Short mmCIF file of C-alpha atoms and ligand atoms in Angstrom, two decimals:
data_model
loop_
_atom_site.label_atom_id
_atom_site.label_comp_id
_atom_site.label_asym_id
_atom_site.label_seq_id
_atom_site.Cartn_x
_atom_site.Cartn_y
_atom_site.Cartn_z
CA MET A 1 95.44 89.56 117.18
CA ASN A 2 95.67 92.48 114.76
CA SER A 3 94.87 90.97 111.40
CA LEU A 4 92.67 88.23 110.03
CA SER A 5 92.69 86.40 106.73
CA ILE A 6 89.72 84.18 105.95
CA ILE A 7 88.25 82.39 102.96
CA THR A 8 86.06 84.96 101.21
CA PRO A 9 82.75 84.86 103.09
CA ASP A 10 79.16 84.56 101.83
CA ASP A 11 75.98 86.27 103.00
CA TRP A 12 73.27 83.63 103.31
CA HIS A 13 70.39 86.14 103.61
CA LEU A 14 70.34 89.51 101.85
CA HIS A 15 67.83 92.06 100.53
CA LEU A 16 69.04 93.96 97.46
CA ARG A 17 65.70 95.50 96.35
CA ASP A 18 65.38 96.47 92.68
CA THR A 19 66.44 99.24 90.31
CA PRO A 20 67.25 102.06 91.23
CA TYR A 21 67.83 101.01 94.87
CA LEU A 22 69.69 97.88 93.83
CA GLU A 23 72.40 99.99 92.18
CA ALA A 24 72.85 101.95 95.42
CA VAL A 25 73.52 98.92 97.63
CA VAL A 26 74.87 95.97 95.66
CA ALA A 27 78.49 97.16 95.64
CA ASP A 28 78.59 97.12 99.45
CA THR A 29 77.89 93.40 99.51
CA ALA A 30 80.00 92.58 96.45
CA ARG A 31 83.02 94.24 98.11
CA GLN A 32 82.90 91.88 101.08
CA PHE A 33 81.17 88.68 100.04
CA GLY A 34 81.65 86.14 97.26
CA ARG A 35 78.00 85.14 97.08
CA ALA A 36 74.69 85.98 98.71
CA ILE A 37 71.25 84.42 98.90
CA ILE A 38 69.02 87.15 97.46
CA MET A 39 65.64 87.55 99.11
CA PRO A 40 62.68 87.47 96.73
CA ASN A 41 60.35 89.90 98.57
CA LEU A 42 60.17 92.45 95.78
CA ASN A 43 56.87 94.01 94.89
CA PRO A 44 55.57 92.01 93.04
CA PRO A 45 57.58 89.09 94.48
CA VAL A 46 59.97 86.76 92.66
CA ARG A 47 57.55 83.86 92.30
CA GLY A 48 58.72 81.85 89.31
CA CYS A 49 61.97 80.84 87.66
CA GLU A 50 61.65 83.46 84.97
CA ASP A 51 61.23 86.19 87.59
CA ALA A 52 64.30 84.90 89.43
CA LEU A 53 66.47 84.72 86.31
CA ALA A 54 65.40 88.19 85.16
CA TYR A 55 66.13 89.60 88.63
CA ARG A 56 69.52 87.90 88.57
CA GLU A 57 70.30 89.63 85.28
CA ARG A 58 69.41 93.02 86.77
CA ILE A 59 71.71 92.32 89.71
CA MET A 60 74.57 91.27 87.42
CA ALA A 61 74.09 94.45 85.37
CA ALA A 62 74.21 96.59 88.54
CA LEU A 63 77.53 95.15 89.77
CA PRO A 64 80.66 97.29 89.56
CA PRO A 65 82.82 96.25 86.58
CA GLY A 66 85.29 93.42 87.16
CA CYS A 67 83.66 92.11 90.28
CA ASP A 68 82.98 88.39 90.56
CA PHE A 69 80.12 88.42 93.04
CA GLU A 70 77.52 85.70 92.52
CA PRO A 71 73.86 86.23 93.43
CA LEU A 72 72.13 83.01 94.53
CA MET A 73 68.44 83.32 93.76
CA THR A 74 65.38 82.04 95.66
CA LEU A 75 61.69 81.79 94.87
CA TYR A 76 58.97 83.39 96.98
CA LEU A 77 56.44 80.75 98.06
CA THR A 78 52.76 81.62 97.84
CA ASP A 79 49.55 79.65 98.33
CA ASN A 80 49.67 79.07 94.56
CA THR A 81 53.26 77.88 94.08
CA ARG A 82 53.18 74.79 91.87
CA VAL A 83 55.22 71.61 92.01
CA GLU A 84 56.38 72.45 88.46
CA ASP A 85 57.86 75.75 89.73
CA ILE A 86 59.94 73.79 92.25
CA GLU A 87 61.02 71.21 89.69
CA ALA A 88 62.13 73.90 87.25
CA ALA A 89 63.91 75.92 89.95
CA SER A 90 65.76 72.93 91.35
CA ALA A 91 67.07 72.17 87.85
CA SER A 92 68.50 75.71 87.53
CA PRO A 93 72.12 76.31 88.59
CA PHE A 94 71.10 79.85 89.61
CA ILE A 95 68.25 79.13 92.03
CA HIS A 96 69.09 77.82 95.48
CA GLY A 97 65.88 77.53 97.42
CA ALA A 98 62.42 78.84 98.12
CA LYS A 99 61.50 81.29 100.82
CA LEU A 100 58.51 80.94 103.08
CA TYR A 101 57.09 84.20 104.39
CA PRO A 102 54.02 83.63 106.53
CA ALA A 103 51.53 86.16 105.08
CA GLY A 104 51.70 89.44 106.96
CA ALA A 105 54.94 88.59 108.82
CA THR A 106 57.07 91.40 107.41
CA THR A 107 57.92 93.74 104.48
CA ASN A 108 56.23 92.63 101.24
CA SER A 109 54.86 89.44 102.73
CA ASP A 110 51.27 90.06 101.66
CA PHE A 111 51.60 87.46 98.92
CA GLY A 112 53.05 85.00 101.46
CA VAL A 113 51.61 81.71 102.63
CA THR A 114 48.33 81.91 104.55
CA ASP A 115 48.15 78.26 105.56
CA LEU A 116 51.04 75.78 105.68
CA SER A 117 48.77 72.89 104.81
CA LYS A 118 48.44 74.38 101.31
CA LEU A 119 52.11 73.65 100.68
CA GLY A 120 52.10 69.88 101.23
CA ARG A 121 52.88 68.92 97.63
CA VAL A 122 55.38 71.74 97.27
CA PHE A 123 57.29 70.68 100.40
CA GLU A 124 57.20 67.11 99.17
CA ALA A 125 58.77 68.16 95.86
CA MET A 126 61.37 70.27 97.65
CA GLN A 127 62.24 67.35 99.88
CA GLN A 128 62.54 65.02 96.91
CA HIS A 129 64.81 67.40 94.96
CA GLY A 130 66.94 68.41 97.96
CA PHE A 131 65.77 71.99 97.34
CA MET A 132 66.33 74.31 100.30
CA LEU A 133 63.47 75.86 102.27
CA GLN A 134 64.36 79.28 103.71
CA LEU A 135 62.10 80.24 106.57
CA HIS A 136 60.96 83.51 108.04
CA GLY A 137 60.09 81.79 111.29
CA GLU A 138 57.53 83.99 113.01
CA ALA A 139 53.92 83.25 113.94
CA THR A 140 51.59 85.91 112.57
CA ALA A 141 48.39 85.46 114.60
CA PRO A 142 47.63 88.95 115.98
CA GLU A 143 47.22 87.70 119.54
CA VAL A 144 50.82 86.42 119.67
CA ASP A 145 53.13 88.88 121.43
CA VAL A 146 55.68 90.35 119.02
CA PHE A 147 58.57 89.11 121.22
CA ASP A 148 57.17 85.55 121.26
CA ARG A 149 56.57 85.12 117.54
CA GLU A 150 59.67 83.08 116.84
CA LYS A 151 59.14 80.72 119.76
CA VAL A 152 55.49 80.19 118.83
CA PHE A 153 56.44 79.55 115.20
CA ILE A 154 58.80 76.79 116.34
CA GLU A 155 56.09 75.16 118.42
CA GLN A 156 53.18 75.57 116.01
CA SER A 157 54.78 75.38 112.57
CA LEU A 158 58.42 74.40 112.34
CA GLU A 159 57.98 71.30 114.45
CA ARG A 160 55.12 70.21 112.18
CA ILE A 161 57.02 70.88 108.94
CA ARG A 162 59.98 68.86 110.20
CA ARG A 163 57.77 66.01 111.39
CA ASP A 164 55.90 65.76 108.09
CA PHE A 165 58.97 66.31 105.87
CA PRO A 166 61.92 64.90 107.79
CA GLU A 167 64.31 65.00 104.84
CA LEU A 168 63.49 68.60 103.88
CA ARG A 169 66.56 70.86 104.08
CA ILE A 170 65.66 74.00 106.01
CA VAL A 171 67.45 77.24 106.85
CA PHE A 172 65.81 78.88 109.85
CA GLU A 173 66.73 82.44 108.94
CA HIS A 174 67.78 85.32 111.20
CA ILE A 175 67.22 83.49 114.47
CA THR A 176 66.82 85.79 117.47
CA THR A 177 66.16 83.63 120.53
CA ARG A 178 67.78 81.10 122.82
CA ASP A 179 64.78 78.91 121.98
CA ALA A 180 65.80 78.87 118.32
CA VAL A 181 69.45 78.16 119.13
CA ASP A 182 68.43 75.24 121.35
CA TYR A 183 65.97 73.98 118.76
CA VAL A 184 68.53 74.00 115.95
CA ARG A 185 71.09 72.27 118.14
CA ALA A 186 68.64 69.54 119.09
CA ALA A 187 67.55 68.99 115.48
CA ASP A 188 69.15 66.72 112.93
CA THR A 189 71.53 67.84 110.22
CA ASN A 190 68.74 69.00 107.88
CA LEU A 191 68.18 72.17 109.91
CA GLY A 192 70.60 75.12 109.84
CA ALA A 193 70.26 78.76 110.87
CA THR A 194 71.56 82.17 109.90
CA ILE A 195 72.36 84.89 112.43
CA THR A 196 72.52 88.61 111.61
CA PRO A 197 75.18 91.04 112.86
CA HIS A 198 72.55 93.27 114.45
CA HIS A 199 70.97 90.49 116.50
CA LEU A 200 74.48 89.62 117.71
CA LEU A 201 75.22 93.22 118.70
CA ILE A 202 72.01 94.70 120.12
CA ASN A 203 69.22 93.64 122.41
CA ARG A 204 65.73 95.15 122.51
CA ASN A 205 66.79 98.04 124.75
CA ALA A 206 68.52 99.60 121.74
CA ILE A 207 65.14 100.24 120.11
CA PHE A 208 64.00 102.40 123.01
CA GLN A 209 67.19 104.08 124.24
CA GLY A 210 66.27 107.68 125.10
CA GLY A 211 63.37 107.63 122.65
CA ILE A 212 62.15 105.45 119.82
CA ARG A 213 64.97 104.43 117.48
CA PRO A 214 63.52 103.37 114.14
CA HIS A 215 66.89 102.37 112.70
CA TYR A 216 67.07 99.52 115.21
CA TYR A 217 63.65 98.21 114.22
CA CYS A 218 63.67 95.00 112.21
CA LEU A 219 61.77 91.72 112.08
CA PRO A 220 62.17 89.47 113.88
CA ILE A 221 62.55 92.19 116.48
CA ALA A 222 65.62 92.15 118.76
CA LYS A 223 64.99 90.27 122.00
CA ARG A 224 66.28 90.31 125.60
CA GLU A 225 70.00 90.22 126.42
CA GLN A 226 69.89 86.53 127.40
CA HIS A 227 68.81 85.74 123.83
CA ARG A 228 71.56 87.87 122.30
CA LEU A 229 74.09 86.04 124.45
CA ALA A 230 72.80 82.68 123.22
CA LEU A 231 73.19 83.85 119.61
CA VAL A 232 76.76 85.02 120.23
CA GLU A 233 77.60 81.73 121.85
CA ALA A 234 76.18 79.81 118.87
CA ALA A 235 78.03 81.95 116.29
CA VAL A 236 81.34 81.78 118.10
CA SER A 237 81.01 78.04 118.81
CA GLY A 238 81.88 77.09 115.24
CA GLU A 239 79.07 74.51 115.19
CA ASN A 240 78.48 73.83 111.54
CA ARG A 241 74.74 74.53 111.38
CA PHE A 242 75.09 78.23 112.34
CA PHE A 243 76.29 80.69 109.72
CA ALA A 244 76.30 84.33 108.64
CA GLY A 245 73.27 85.91 106.98
CA THR A 246 73.05 89.67 107.37
CA ASP A 247 69.38 90.26 106.54
CA SER A 248 70.65 93.65 105.44
CA ALA A 249 67.41 95.36 104.40
CA PRO A 250 67.63 98.93 103.10
CA HIS A 251 64.76 101.37 103.50
CA SER A 252 64.93 105.08 102.74
CA VAL A 253 65.13 107.53 105.64
CA PRO A 254 61.48 108.68 105.28
CA ALA A 255 60.31 105.07 105.20
CA LYS A 256 62.13 104.38 108.47
CA GLU A 257 61.51 107.68 110.25
CA SER A 258 57.75 107.59 110.03
CA ALA A 259 54.66 107.17 112.21
CA CYS A 260 54.59 103.60 110.84
CA GLY A 261 58.22 102.91 110.02
CA CYS A 262 59.39 99.93 107.94
CA ALA A 263 61.23 97.00 109.49
CA GLY A 264 64.79 96.51 108.30
CA ILE A 265 68.38 97.32 109.21
CA TYR A 266 71.01 98.18 106.61
CA SER A 267 74.20 96.40 107.63
CA ALA A 268 75.71 95.55 104.23
CA HIS A 269 77.95 98.60 104.27
CA SER A 270 80.18 97.04 106.95
CA ALA A 271 78.78 93.58 107.57
CA LEU A 272 82.12 91.84 107.73
CA GLU A 273 83.50 94.36 110.20
CA LEU A 274 80.35 94.10 112.35
CA TYR A 275 80.68 90.32 112.54
CA ALA A 276 84.38 90.74 113.39
CA GLU A 277 83.35 93.07 116.21
CA VAL A 278 81.14 90.30 117.63
CA PHE A 279 83.94 87.75 117.68
CA ASP A 280 86.34 90.35 119.07
CA LEU A 281 83.98 91.25 121.90
CA ALA A 282 83.62 87.53 122.65
CA GLY A 283 87.43 87.35 122.67
CA ASP A 284 87.53 84.34 120.37
CA PHE A 285 88.23 84.36 116.64
CA THR A 286 88.89 80.60 116.47
CA HIS A 287 85.77 79.84 114.46
CA PHE A 288 85.30 83.18 112.67
CA GLU A 289 86.16 81.64 109.31
CA SER A 290 83.81 78.69 109.84
CA PHE A 291 80.89 80.97 110.68
CA MET A 292 81.59 83.45 107.86
CA SER A 293 82.93 81.28 105.05
CA ARG A 294 82.59 77.53 105.54
CA ASN A 295 79.43 76.49 107.36
CA GLY A 296 76.91 78.11 105.02
CA ALA A 297 78.53 76.80 101.85
CA ASP A 298 78.73 73.30 103.33
CA PHE A 299 75.10 73.42 104.43
CA TYR A 300 73.98 74.56 100.96
CA GLY A 301 76.16 71.88 99.36
CA LEU A 302 78.18 74.50 97.47
CA PRO A 303 81.96 74.74 97.21
CA GLN A 304 83.68 77.16 99.56
CA ASN A 305 85.03 80.30 97.89
CA GLN A 306 88.54 80.24 96.44
CA GLY A 307 89.69 83.73 97.38
CA LYS A 308 90.77 85.24 100.67
CA THR A 309 89.48 88.30 102.49
CA ARG A 310 91.56 90.24 104.99
CA LEU A 311 90.72 92.46 107.91
CA ARG A 312 92.94 94.45 110.21
CA ARG A 313 92.44 96.03 113.58
CA GLU A 314 91.82 99.69 112.87
CA ALA A 315 89.45 102.13 114.51
CA TRP A 316 87.21 103.95 112.04
CA THR A 317 83.88 105.71 112.09
CA LEU A 318 80.92 104.62 110.02
CA PRO A 319 79.33 107.31 107.85
CA ALA A 320 76.25 109.02 109.26
CA SER A 321 74.37 108.42 106.03
CA LEU A 322 74.88 106.73 102.66
CA PRO A 323 73.68 107.71 99.17
CA TYR A 324 70.29 106.28 98.22
CA PRO A 325 67.96 107.49 95.45
CA ASP A 326 66.44 110.88 96.31
CA VAL A 327 67.02 110.55 100.03
CA GLY A 328 69.59 108.92 102.31
CA LEU A 329 70.13 105.51 103.81
CA ILE A 330 71.20 105.18 107.42
CA PRO A 331 73.54 102.24 108.02
CA PHE A 332 73.49 100.17 111.20
CA ARG A 333 75.77 101.88 113.76
CA ALA A 334 75.81 105.12 111.71
CA GLY A 335 78.39 107.57 113.01
CA GLU A 336 79.74 105.03 115.51
CA LYS A 337 83.17 103.53 115.80
CA LEU A 338 84.18 100.05 114.67
CA HIS A 339 87.48 98.39 115.45
CA TRP A 340 88.10 96.16 112.43
CA LYS A 341 88.35 97.13 108.79
CA GLN A 342 88.45 95.11 105.63
CA VAL A 343 91.73 95.45 103.75
CA VAL A 344 90.83 96.19 100.15
CA ASP A 345 93.59 95.54 97.62
CA ASP A 346 93.90 98.10 94.81
O1 DOR B 401 63.40 93.62 109.15
C1 DOR B 401 63.13 93.02 108.11
N1 DOR B 401 63.21 93.62 106.91
N2 DOR B 401 62.73 91.75 108.20
C2 DOR B 401 62.29 91.09 107.12
O2 DOR B 401 61.94 89.95 107.27
C3 DOR B 401 62.17 91.76 105.82
C4 DOR B 401 63.09 92.88 105.71
C5 DOR B 401 62.78 93.78 104.53
O3 DOR B 401 62.58 93.28 103.42
O4 DOR B 401 62.77 95.00 104.71
ZN1 ZN B 402 65.16 89.24 105.45
#
């Protein structure tokens, strides 16, 4: 197989940041994807509809001319999110869910939810309006081992949310463990999951290979090889509740290469090619289009994209660094070789 043509894919989990960083990264995603769910963890976060619509306008203004990329906005849930915020957001054609960051779980999560029981009425409203809950599924109690946070979140929180709100539509984002794959499979059709290219391509050894490698540090952190293999198997399986979400999360070089470096991997530069690499290594492209372009849209109840995107087998080397305000941005797999390349029509 030397070329692939798929329905234009979508990225169901993306960080674009804000001006002037937004302008540096948005074209990478718009070149490859028709739509993306835009994470609301700005500082301050995107808490209400007005914030989301204003952020959407800034994204639209930052797009290269003539490009028909569509940002799908989400609200950032806090302890103070109101039922009225959910009602207004669910009536907007531009807002497609609300994101739960447990407070302290990751970048800009300080405004996140401190106690799930505070969100009872909000979850109820979301359930009633069919409004999607996007989950950063990691337990934050300091005594929980960093590699166990996803598993513990399933046991202590996700199970409870699903029991109390059985009709709530939930995307368990950036899953990293066999436990999460098994849990999603065993659940009913209201639970889906996104999988990133980096969690499909690296295990936790990558973070420590020959020294500490800050550009492989993200949250949830990469796990053991057996977990990576379970993720690959789920992605390649074509099962309709697993779909692409890059969690591409740019941070400047000094923010990454620091005594306390930020979590986040920038994969948007070549996300499509990285996913193609995964399916190629697995030796099975049968369900590539489902994972990239069908399953997520179906789960979100949105139409699949109209256009087509093509890739061809071609060895090329990723740049060592990309432009980013003042400093550089190091993409995932910087300076390394990939074997598939998007065919961009002039
Ligand atoms: O690695 C991560 N980076 N995980 C997240 O959940 C947030 C993201 C970011 O915003 O940098
Ligand atoms: Zn994220």
